[in-house]
Tab-separated table of C-alpha atoms and ligand atoms in Angstrom:
chain	number	residue	atom	x	y	z
A	445	UNK	CA	-57.989	-28.941	-4.519
A	446	UNK	CA	-59.283	-25.376	-4.334
A	447	UNK	CA	-61.664	-23.634	-6.714
A	448	UNK	CA	-58.904	-21.969	-8.693
A	449	UNK	CA	-57.225	-25.348	-9.328
A	450	UNK	CA	-60.552	-26.763	-10.491
A	451	UNK	CA	-61.127	-23.813	-12.816
A	452	UNK	CA	-57.615	-24.295	-14.236
A	453	UNK	CA	-58.451	-27.957	-14.789
A	454	UNK	CA	-61.703	-27.030	-16.546
A	455	UNK	CA	-59.722	-24.708	-18.833
A	456	UNK	CA	-57.441	-27.636	-19.681
A	457	UNK	CA	-60.469	-29.860	-20.328
A	458	UNK	CA	-61.890	-27.166	-22.628
A	459	UNK	CA	-58.894	-27.697	-24.941
A	460	UNK	CA	-60.284	-31.145	-25.812
A	461	UNK	CA	-63.513	-29.672	-27.183
A	462	UNK	CA	-64.397	-30.818	-30.682
A	463	UNK	CA	-66.536	-27.933	-31.859
A	464	UNK	CA	-65.775	-27.159	-35.520
A	465	UNK	CA	-69.366	-26.025	-36.198
A	466	UNK	CA	-70.153	-23.624	-33.366
A	467	UNK	CA	-66.507	-22.917	-32.490
A	468	UNK	CA	-67.835	-22.579	-28.949
A	469	UNK	CA	-65.480	-24.501	-26.686
A	470	UNK	CA	-66.725	-25.779	-23.335
A	471	UNK	CA	-64.872	-27.616	-20.583
A	472	UNK	CA	-66.252	-29.192	-17.428
A	473	UNK	CA	-64.792	-30.703	-14.295
A	474	UNK	CA	-66.989	-32.925	-12.170
A	475	UNK	CA	-65.966	-33.691	-8.585
A	476	UNK	CA	-67.548	-36.734	-6.969
A	477	UNK	CA	-68.440	-36.988	-3.281
A	478	UNK	CA	-65.727	-39.651	-3.054
A	479	UNK	CA	-63.181	-37.070	-4.240
A	480	UNK	CA	-62.639	-38.313	-7.783
A	481	UNK	CA	-62.495	-35.975	-10.753
A	482	UNK	CA	-63.894	-36.460	-14.250
A	483	UNK	CA	-63.446	-33.982	-17.084
A	484	UNK	CA	-65.505	-33.331	-20.180
A	485	UNK	CA	-65.578	-31.151	-23.263
A	486	UNK	CA	-68.272	-30.672	-25.875
A	487	UNK	CA	-68.233	-32.959	-28.903
A	488	UNK	CA	-70.086	-31.810	-32.004
A	489	UNK	CA	-71.263	-33.683	-35.064
A	490	UNK	CA	-72.026	-32.633	-38.640
A	491	UNK	CA	-75.534	-33.842	-37.858
A	492	UNK	CA	-75.810	-31.014	-35.330
A	493	UNK	CA	-78.409	-32.588	-33.063
A	494	UNK	CA	-76.009	-35.404	-32.203
A	495	UNK	CA	-73.627	-33.005	-30.475
A	496	UNK	CA	-73.136	-33.391	-26.756
A	497	UNK	CA	-72.328	-30.824	-24.092
A	498	UNK	CA	-69.178	-30.846	-21.965
A	499	UNK	CA	-71.151	-31.337	-18.753
A	500	UNK	CA	-72.844	-34.487	-19.986
A	501	UNK	CA	-69.558	-35.927	-21.247
A	502	UNK	CA	-68.142	-35.512	-17.725
A	503	UNK	CA	-71.250	-36.979	-16.058
A	504	UNK	CA	-71.410	-39.967	-18.406
A	505	UNK	CA	-67.712	-40.719	-17.925
A	506	UNK	CA	-68.232	-40.666	-14.162
A	507	UNK	CA	-71.385	-42.797	-14.244
A	508	UNK	CA	-69.703	-45.277	-16.549
A	509	UNK	CA	-66.926	-45.570	-13.969
A	510	UNK	CA	-69.489	-46.381	-11.275
A	511	UNK	CA	-69.802	-42.928	-9.675
A	512	UNK	CA	-73.296	-41.594	-8.948
A	513	UNK	CA	-72.809	-38.998	-6.211
A	514	UNK	CA	-71.487	-35.633	-7.258
A	515	UNK	CA	-70.387	-32.658	-5.209
A	516	UNK	CA	-69.398	-29.951	-7.680
A	517	UNK	CA	-69.254	-29.218	-11.383
A	518	UNK	CA	-67.138	-26.401	-12.798
A	519	UNK	CA	-67.851	-25.114	-16.282
A	520	UNK	CA	-65.626	-22.946	-18.509
A	521	UNK	CA	-66.240	-21.778	-22.037
A	522	UNK	CA	-64.877	-19.642	-24.814
A	523	UNK	CA	-67.877	-17.325	-24.458
A	524	UNK	CA	-67.901	-13.821	-23.003
A	525	UNK	CA	-69.513	-13.251	-19.643
A	526	UNK	CA	-70.900	-15.947	-17.385
A	527	UNK	CA	-72.129	-18.963	-19.366
A	528	UNK	CA	-74.761	-21.156	-17.712
A	529	UNK	CA	-75.285	-24.861	-18.356
A	530	UNK	CA	-78.171	-25.766	-20.645
A	531	UNK	CA	-81.415	-27.233	-19.303
A	532	UNK	CA	-80.656	-30.698	-20.664
A	533	UNK	CA	-77.438	-30.837	-18.661
A	534	UNK	CA	-79.215	-29.612	-15.520
A	535	UNK	CA	-81.736	-32.434	-15.891
A	536	UNK	CA	-78.925	-34.986	-16.329
A	537	UNK	CA	-77.110	-33.650	-13.250
A	538	UNK	CA	-80.360	-33.799	-11.265
A	539	UNK	CA	-80.733	-37.485	-12.093
A	540	UNK	CA	-77.772	-38.133	-9.831
A	541	UNK	CA	-77.254	-35.215	-7.448
A	542	UNK	CA	-80.021	-32.691	-6.863
A	543	UNK	CA	-77.853	-30.665	-4.493
A	544	UNK	CA	-74.676	-30.450	-6.583
A	545	UNK	CA	-72.823	-27.126	-6.527
A	546	UNK	CA	-72.576	-25.620	-10.007
A	547	UNK	CA	-69.701	-23.195	-10.573
A	548	UNK	CA	-69.757	-21.120	-13.725
A	549	UNK	CA	-66.974	-18.886	-14.964
A	550	UNK	CA	-66.401	-15.956	-17.278
A	551	UNK	CA	-63.503	-15.227	-19.607
A	552	UNK	CA	-61.466	-13.797	-16.715
A	553	UNK	CA	-61.995	-16.966	-14.665
A	554	UNK	CA	-64.192	-15.059	-12.245
A	555	UNK	CA	-66.780	-17.453	-10.926
A	556	UNK	CA	-70.320	-17.661	-9.597
A	557	UNK	CA	-71.638	-20.487	-7.520
A	558	UNK	CA	-75.146	-21.950	-7.419
A	559	UNK	CA	-76.889	-24.972	-6.064
A	560	UNK	CA	-78.630	-27.086	-8.706
A	561	UNK	CA	-81.858	-26.720	-6.687
A	562	UNK	CA	-81.984	-23.012	-7.494
A	563	UNK	CA	-81.091	-23.464	-11.174
A	564	UNK	CA	-83.635	-26.246	-11.737
A	565	UNK	CA	-86.167	-26.080	-8.910
A	566	UNK	CA	-88.608	-28.437	-10.623
A	567	UNK	CA	-87.073	-31.617	-12.011
A	568	UNK	CA	-88.792	-34.032	-14.344
A	569	UNK	CA	-89.298	-37.428	-12.788
A	570	UNK	CA	-91.511	-40.402	-13.602
A	571	UNK	CA	-93.331	-39.867	-10.310
A	572	UNK	CA	-92.882	-43.457	-9.229
B	1284	THU	N1	-72.624	-26.586	-24.875
B	1284	THU	C1	-72.054	-27.196	-23.800
B	1284	THU	O1	-71.036	-27.887	-23.940
B	1284	THU	N2	-72.649	-27.029	-22.604
B	1284	THU	C2	-73.804	-26.337	-22.377
B	1284	THU	O2	-74.293	-26.303	-21.257
B	1284	THU	C3	-74.457	-25.667	-23.486
B	1284	THU	C4	-73.801	-25.760	-24.804
B	1284	THU	C5	-72.010	-26.776	-26.200
B	1284	THU	C6	-72.846	-27.552	-27.178
B	1284	THU	C7	-72.312	-27.049	-28.506
B	1284	THU	O3	-71.200	-27.845	-28.878
B	1284	THU	C8	-71.833	-25.647	-28.222
B	1284	THU	O4	-71.767	-25.534	-26.804
B	1284	THU	C9	-72.736	-24.551	-28.747
B	1284	THU	O5	-74.047	-24.738	-28.367
């Protein structure tokens, strides 16, 4: 599956966003090293702090299915310009795959590619 297919899939995933409060719709596609694909979309709550980002929905679905090694995550949103994942999602990604490729998109489906290492060079860990 090429990048354009994955971006198209992330746009489809974005349609499942439940975001009546912010009206900011986010979709994510997570590709595992074993070649499996998990999608996510943001899910908000009237108690705003309980809302969860699209990226973490995709990661938690994958982890709950037994997958821990991720290759790429593609993120789409209803925003204008390139939208970056939040710090909480970067930390959650880093828990599993510090070298994951993060692909972000703009409203024209143009994309930029990063390695998680450059987006979050210092990761919290318990230092054990
Ligand atoms: N959101 C994501 O889904 N991913 C991010 O990386 C940042 C923000 C969602 C959370 C909330 O539902 C909406 O975007 C506005 O913050």
